[in-house]
mmCIF file of C-alpha atoms in Angstrom:
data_model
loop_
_atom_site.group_PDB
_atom_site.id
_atom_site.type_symbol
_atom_site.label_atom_id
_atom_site.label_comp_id
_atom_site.label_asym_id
_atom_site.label_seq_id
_atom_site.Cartn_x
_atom_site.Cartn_y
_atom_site.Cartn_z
ATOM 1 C CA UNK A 178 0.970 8.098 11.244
ATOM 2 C CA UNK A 179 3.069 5.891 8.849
ATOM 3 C CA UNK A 180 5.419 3.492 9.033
ATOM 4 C CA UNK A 181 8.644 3.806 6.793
ATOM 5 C CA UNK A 182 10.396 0.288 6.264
ATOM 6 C CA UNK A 183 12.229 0.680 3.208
ATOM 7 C CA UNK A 184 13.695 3.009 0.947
ATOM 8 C CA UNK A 185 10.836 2.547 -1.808
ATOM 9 C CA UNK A 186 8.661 5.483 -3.439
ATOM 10 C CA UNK A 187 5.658 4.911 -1.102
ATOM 11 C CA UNK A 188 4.585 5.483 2.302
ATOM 12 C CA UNK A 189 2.509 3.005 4.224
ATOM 13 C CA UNK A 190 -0.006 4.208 6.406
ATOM 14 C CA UNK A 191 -2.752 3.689 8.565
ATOM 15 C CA UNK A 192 -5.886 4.156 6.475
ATOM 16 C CA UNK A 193 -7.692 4.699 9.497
ATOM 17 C CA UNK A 194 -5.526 8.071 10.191
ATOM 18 C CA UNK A 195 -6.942 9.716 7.308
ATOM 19 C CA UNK A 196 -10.275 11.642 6.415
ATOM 20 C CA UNK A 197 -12.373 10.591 4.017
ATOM 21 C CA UNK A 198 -10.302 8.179 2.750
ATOM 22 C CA UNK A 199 -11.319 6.197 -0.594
ATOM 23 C CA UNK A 200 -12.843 2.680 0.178
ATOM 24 C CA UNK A 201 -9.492 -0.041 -0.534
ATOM 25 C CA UNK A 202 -10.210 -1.576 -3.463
ATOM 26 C CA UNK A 203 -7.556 -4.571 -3.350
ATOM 27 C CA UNK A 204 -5.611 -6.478 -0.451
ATOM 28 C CA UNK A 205 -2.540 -7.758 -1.384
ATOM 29 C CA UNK A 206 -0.191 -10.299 0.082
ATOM 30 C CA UNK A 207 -2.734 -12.123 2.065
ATOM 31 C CA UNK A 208 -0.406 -15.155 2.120
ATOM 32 C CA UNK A 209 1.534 -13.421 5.084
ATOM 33 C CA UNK A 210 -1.579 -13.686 7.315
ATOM 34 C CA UNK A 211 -1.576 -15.673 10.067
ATOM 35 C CA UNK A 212 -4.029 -18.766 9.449
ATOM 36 C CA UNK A 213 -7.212 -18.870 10.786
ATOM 37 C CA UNK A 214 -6.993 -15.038 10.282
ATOM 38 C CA UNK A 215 -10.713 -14.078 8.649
ATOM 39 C CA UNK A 216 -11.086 -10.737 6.166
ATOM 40 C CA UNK A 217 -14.287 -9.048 6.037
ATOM 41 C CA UNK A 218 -17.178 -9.804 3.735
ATOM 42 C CA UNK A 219 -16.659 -6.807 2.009
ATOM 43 C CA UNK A 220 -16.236 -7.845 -2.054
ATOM 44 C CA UNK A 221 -12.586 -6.495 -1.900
ATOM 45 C CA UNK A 222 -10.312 -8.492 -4.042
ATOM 46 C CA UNK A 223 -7.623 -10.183 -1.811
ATOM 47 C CA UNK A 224 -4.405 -11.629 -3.585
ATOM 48 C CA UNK A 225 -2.011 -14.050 -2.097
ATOM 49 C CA UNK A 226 0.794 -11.846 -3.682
ATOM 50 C CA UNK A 227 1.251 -8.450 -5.281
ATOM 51 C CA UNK A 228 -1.299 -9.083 -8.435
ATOM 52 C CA UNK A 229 0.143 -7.262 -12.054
ATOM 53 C CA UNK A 230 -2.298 -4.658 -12.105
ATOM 54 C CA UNK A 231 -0.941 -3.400 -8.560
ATOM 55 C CA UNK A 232 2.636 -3.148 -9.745
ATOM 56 C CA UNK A 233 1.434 -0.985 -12.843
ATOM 57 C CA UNK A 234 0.211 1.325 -10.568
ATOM 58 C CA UNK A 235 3.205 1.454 -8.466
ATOM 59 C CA UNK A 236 4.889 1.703 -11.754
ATOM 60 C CA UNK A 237 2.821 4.222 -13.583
ATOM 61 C CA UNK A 238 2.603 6.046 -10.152
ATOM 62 C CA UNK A 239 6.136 6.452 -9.685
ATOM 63 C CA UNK A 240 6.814 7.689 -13.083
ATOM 64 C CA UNK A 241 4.302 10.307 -12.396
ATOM 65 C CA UNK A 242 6.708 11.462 -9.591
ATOM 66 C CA UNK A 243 9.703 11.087 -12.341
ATOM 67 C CA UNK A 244 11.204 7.992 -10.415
ATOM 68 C CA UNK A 245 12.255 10.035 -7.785
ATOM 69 C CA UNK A 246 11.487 8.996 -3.831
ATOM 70 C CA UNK A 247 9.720 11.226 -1.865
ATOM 71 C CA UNK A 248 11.330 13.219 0.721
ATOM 72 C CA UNK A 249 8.957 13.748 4.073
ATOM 73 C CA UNK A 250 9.894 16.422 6.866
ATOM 74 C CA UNK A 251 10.753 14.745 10.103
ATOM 75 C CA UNK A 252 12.169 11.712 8.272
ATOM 76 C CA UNK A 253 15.956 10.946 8.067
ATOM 77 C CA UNK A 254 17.606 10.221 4.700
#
């Protein structure tokens, strides 16, 4: 299951929906939570926007794919 918003490089999904997936080891854009919202006690960095060394992986990550956006079957242009 994933959820397709925008016409960026990445796919969001649930990380619940996939085996053995890796433990998350940032939160980003924790300003957009609801207050009074609580995050677990879990020592995963949270930042109140999208912190530099995120967007260098995005970055680095996407010239991997030779800035090119992924097509996925099922999914319209």
């Amino acid at each position: 299951m994933f959820a397709d918003f925008t016409k960026g490089f990445w796919v969001s999904i649930y990380r619940d929906r996939v085996t053995d997936a890796p433990a998350p080891s940032m939160r980003v854009m924790t300003s957009d939570v609801p207050d009074g919202a609580t995050f677990p006690d879990d020592g995963v960095s949270r930042f109140r926007s999208r912190p530099g060394k995120f967007l260098i992986k995005l970055l680095t990550t996407w010239a991997a794919m030779g800035f090119h956006n992924p097509r996925l079957a099922g999914v319209p242009d």
